[in-house]
GROMACS .gro file of C-alpha atoms in nm:
model
  157
    1UNK     CA    1  -4.325  17.080  15.715
    2UNK     CA    2  -4.589  17.054  15.989
    3UNK     CA    3  -4.613  17.168  16.350
    4UNK     CA    4  -4.733  16.882  16.565
    5UNK     CA    5  -4.947  16.946  16.874
    6UNK     CA    6  -4.970  17.324  16.851
    7UNK     CA    7  -5.123  17.462  17.173
    8UNK     CA    8  -5.482  17.571  17.122
    9UNK     CA    9  -5.544  17.726  17.461
   10UNK     CA   10  -5.360  17.932  17.716
   11UNK     CA   11  -5.187  17.788  18.017
   12UNK     CA   12  -5.495  17.881  18.220
   13UNK     CA   13  -5.338  18.175  18.402
   14UNK     CA   14  -5.588  18.328  18.643
   15UNK     CA   15  -5.549  18.676  18.490
   16UNK     CA   16  -5.685  18.563  18.153
   17UNK     CA   17  -6.059  18.560  18.103
   18UNK     CA   18  -6.062  18.405  17.755
   19UNK     CA   19  -5.832  18.231  17.509
   20UNK     CA   20  -5.731  18.385  17.178
   21UNK     CA   21  -5.558  18.142  16.941
   22UNK     CA   22  -5.262  18.367  16.855
   23UNK     CA   23  -5.053  18.082  16.713
   24UNK     CA   24  -5.333  17.982  16.478
   25UNK     CA   25  -5.399  18.340  16.370
   26UNK     CA   26  -5.030  18.393  16.295
   27UNK     CA   27  -4.957  18.058  16.126
   28UNK     CA   28  -5.271  17.947  15.943
   29UNK     CA   29  -5.213  17.931  15.570
   30UNK     CA   30  -4.835  17.940  15.612
   31UNK     CA   31  -4.766  17.598  15.765
   32UNK     CA   32  -5.001  17.315  15.864
   33UNK     CA   33  -5.036  17.233  16.234
   34UNK     CA   34  -5.216  16.974  16.441
   35UNK     CA   35  -5.409  16.965  16.763
   36UNK     CA   36  -5.261  16.808  17.072
   37UNK     CA   37  -5.349  16.435  17.079
   38UNK     CA   38  -5.729  16.435  17.091
   39UNK     CA   39  -5.757  16.082  17.225
   40UNK     CA   40  -5.550  16.179  17.529
   41UNK     CA   41  -5.756  16.488  17.604
   42UNK     CA   42  -5.948  16.531  17.926
   43UNK     CA   43  -6.204  16.735  17.729
   44UNK     CA   44  -6.229  16.561  17.391
   45UNK     CA   45  -6.548  16.731  17.267
   46UNK     CA   46  -6.418  17.075  17.363
   47UNK     CA   47  -6.085  17.010  17.191
   48UNK     CA   48  -6.258  16.911  16.866
   49UNK     CA   49  -6.442  17.244  16.881
   50UNK     CA   50  -6.108  17.419  16.940
   51UNK     CA   51  -5.965  17.241  16.635
   52UNK     CA   52  -6.244  17.393  16.426
   53UNK     CA   53  -6.181  17.735  16.581
   54UNK     CA   54  -5.804  17.716  16.525
   55UNK     CA   55  -5.815  17.554  16.181
   56UNK     CA   56  -5.601  17.269  16.312
   57UNK     CA   57  -5.563  16.918  16.174
   58UNK     CA   58  -5.681  16.656  16.422
   59UNK     CA   59  -5.402  16.447  16.573
   60UNK     CA   60  -5.409  16.124  16.774
   61UNK     CA   61  -5.150  15.905  16.947
   62UNK     CA   62  -5.242  15.546  16.869
   63UNK     CA   63  -5.118  15.190  16.876
   64UNK     CA   64  -5.232  14.894  16.668
   65UNK     CA   65  -5.275  14.676  16.976
   66UNK     CA   66  -5.531  14.675  17.252
   67UNK     CA   67  -5.473  14.925  17.536
   68UNK     CA   68  -5.379  14.636  17.763
   69UNK     CA   69  -5.057  14.591  17.562
   70UNK     CA   70  -4.912  14.882  17.764
   71UNK     CA   71  -5.007  14.739  18.101
   72UNK     CA   72  -4.710  14.708  18.338
   73UNK     CA   73  -4.485  14.916  18.107
   74UNK     CA   74  -4.320  15.255  18.145
   75UNK     CA   75  -4.558  15.401  17.888
   76UNK     CA   76  -4.803  15.623  18.073
   77UNK     CA   77  -5.066  15.625  17.797
   78UNK     CA   78  -5.429  15.523  17.803
   79UNK     CA   79  -5.702  15.515  17.542
   80UNK     CA   80  -5.459  15.465  17.254
   81UNK     CA   81  -5.597  15.160  17.073
   82UNK     CA   82  -5.671  15.244  16.710
   83UNK     CA   83  -5.962  14.999  16.706
   84UNK     CA   84  -6.136  15.194  16.984
   85UNK     CA   85  -6.085  15.531  16.810
   86UNK     CA   86  -6.133  15.447  16.440
   87UNK     CA   87  -6.496  15.563  16.413
   88UNK     CA   88  -6.428  15.886  16.604
   89UNK     CA   89  -6.123  15.960  16.389
   90UNK     CA   90  -6.317  15.911  16.067
   91UNK     CA   91  -6.600  16.127  16.197
   92UNK     CA   92  -6.368  16.406  16.318
   93UNK     CA   93  -6.173  16.418  15.992
   94UNK     CA   94  -6.493  16.427  15.786
   95UNK     CA   95  -6.653  16.702  15.996
   96UNK     CA   96  -6.341  16.918  16.018
   97UNK     CA   97  -6.255  16.871  15.651
   98UNK     CA   98  -6.605  16.980  15.550
   99UNK     CA   99  -6.562  17.320  15.719
  100UNK     CA  100  -6.185  17.372  15.696
  101UNK     CA  101  -6.089  17.202  15.370
  102UNK     CA  102  -6.142  17.509  15.151
  103UNK     CA  103  -5.935  17.735  15.374
  104UNK     CA  104  -5.630  17.515  15.438
  105UNK     CA  105  -5.402  17.760  15.252
  106UNK     CA  106  -5.576  18.079  15.361
  107UNK     CA  107  -5.479  18.302  15.646
  108UNK     CA  108  -5.710  18.394  15.931
  109UNK     CA  109  -5.814  18.757  15.894
  110UNK     CA  110  -6.057  18.785  16.184
  111UNK     CA  111  -6.136  18.604  16.509
  112UNK     CA  112  -6.432  18.725  16.714
  113UNK     CA  113  -6.616  18.590  17.014
  114UNK     CA  114  -6.966  18.699  17.110
  115UNK     CA  115  -7.103  18.506  17.404
  116UNK     CA  116  -7.055  18.137  17.326
  117UNK     CA  117  -7.020  18.186  16.948
  118UNK     CA  118  -6.678  18.224  16.785
  119UNK     CA  119  -6.655  18.354  16.428
  120UNK     CA  120  -6.333  18.293  16.233
  121UNK     CA  121  -6.294  18.456  15.891
  122UNK     CA  122  -6.038  18.342  15.636
  123UNK     CA  123  -5.888  18.544  15.352
  124UNK     CA  124  -6.061  18.323  15.092
  125UNK     CA  125  -6.406  18.422  15.224
  126UNK     CA  126  -6.467  18.111  15.433
  127UNK     CA  127  -6.630  18.180  15.768
  128UNK     CA  128  -6.624  17.916  16.042
  129UNK     CA  129  -6.869  17.943  16.329
  130UNK     CA  130  -6.800  17.750  16.649
  131UNK     CA  131  -7.082  17.731  16.901
  132UNK     CA  132  -6.953  17.649  17.249
  133UNK     CA  133  -7.299  17.703  17.398
  134UNK     CA  134  -7.566  17.456  17.502
  135UNK     CA  135  -7.827  17.592  17.258
  136UNK     CA  136  -7.832  17.620  16.879
  137UNK     CA  137  -7.772  17.964  16.727
  138UNK     CA  138  -7.863  18.105  16.387
  139UNK     CA  139  -7.614  18.330  16.209
  140UNK     CA  140  -7.606  18.431  15.840
  141UNK     CA  141  -7.911  18.207  15.791
  142UNK     CA  142  -7.708  17.908  15.910
  143UNK     CA  143  -7.809  17.707  16.217
  144UNK     CA  144  -7.509  17.608  16.427
  145UNK     CA  145  -7.607  17.330  16.666
  146UNK     CA  146  -7.513  17.340  17.032
  147UNK     CA  147  -7.147  17.247  17.091
  148UNK     CA  148  -7.085  17.218  16.717
  149UNK     CA  149  -6.939  17.410  16.424
  150UNK     CA  150  -7.039  17.503  16.071
  151UNK     CA  151  -6.902  17.699  15.775
  152UNK     CA  152  -7.036  17.966  15.544
  153UNK     CA  153  -6.874  18.095  15.225
  154UNK     CA  154  -6.910  18.465  15.151
  155UNK     CA  155  -7.034  18.530  14.798
  156UNK     CA  156  -6.793  18.697  14.558
  157UNK     CA  157  -6.477  18.635  14.760
   0.00000   0.00000   0.00000
């Protein structure tokens, strides 16, 4: 009923010069999928941007205890205490839901990258802009802050 931890990037092969989220393009609107565990990411901010680009639900691996509860155990996890992540989780869900909520059941019809700006179009007319750059950009009259994302709904779709 859901694909957990769908890869959002390539394996980093040296022949590839950019990532195209083929899984997301093929599956969006057919079955829900999540990001890899964001709280275990080496590049958290970048992976939240990738979630917006891929239309993925944010996912976290968490425990109810303090991180120290795993000290001297076979569990090789860090940064998993829910208390430490609660505010970030609420913020991520709110931000991603605001731009992706209307297109949860829509397929991706277009994925384009121009410089540091990625434009993802959905069949319901929703357009998601993801700015990976260090400066704000303006597109369709919408300002997309640096290292942020925003959505635009096409009229009449």
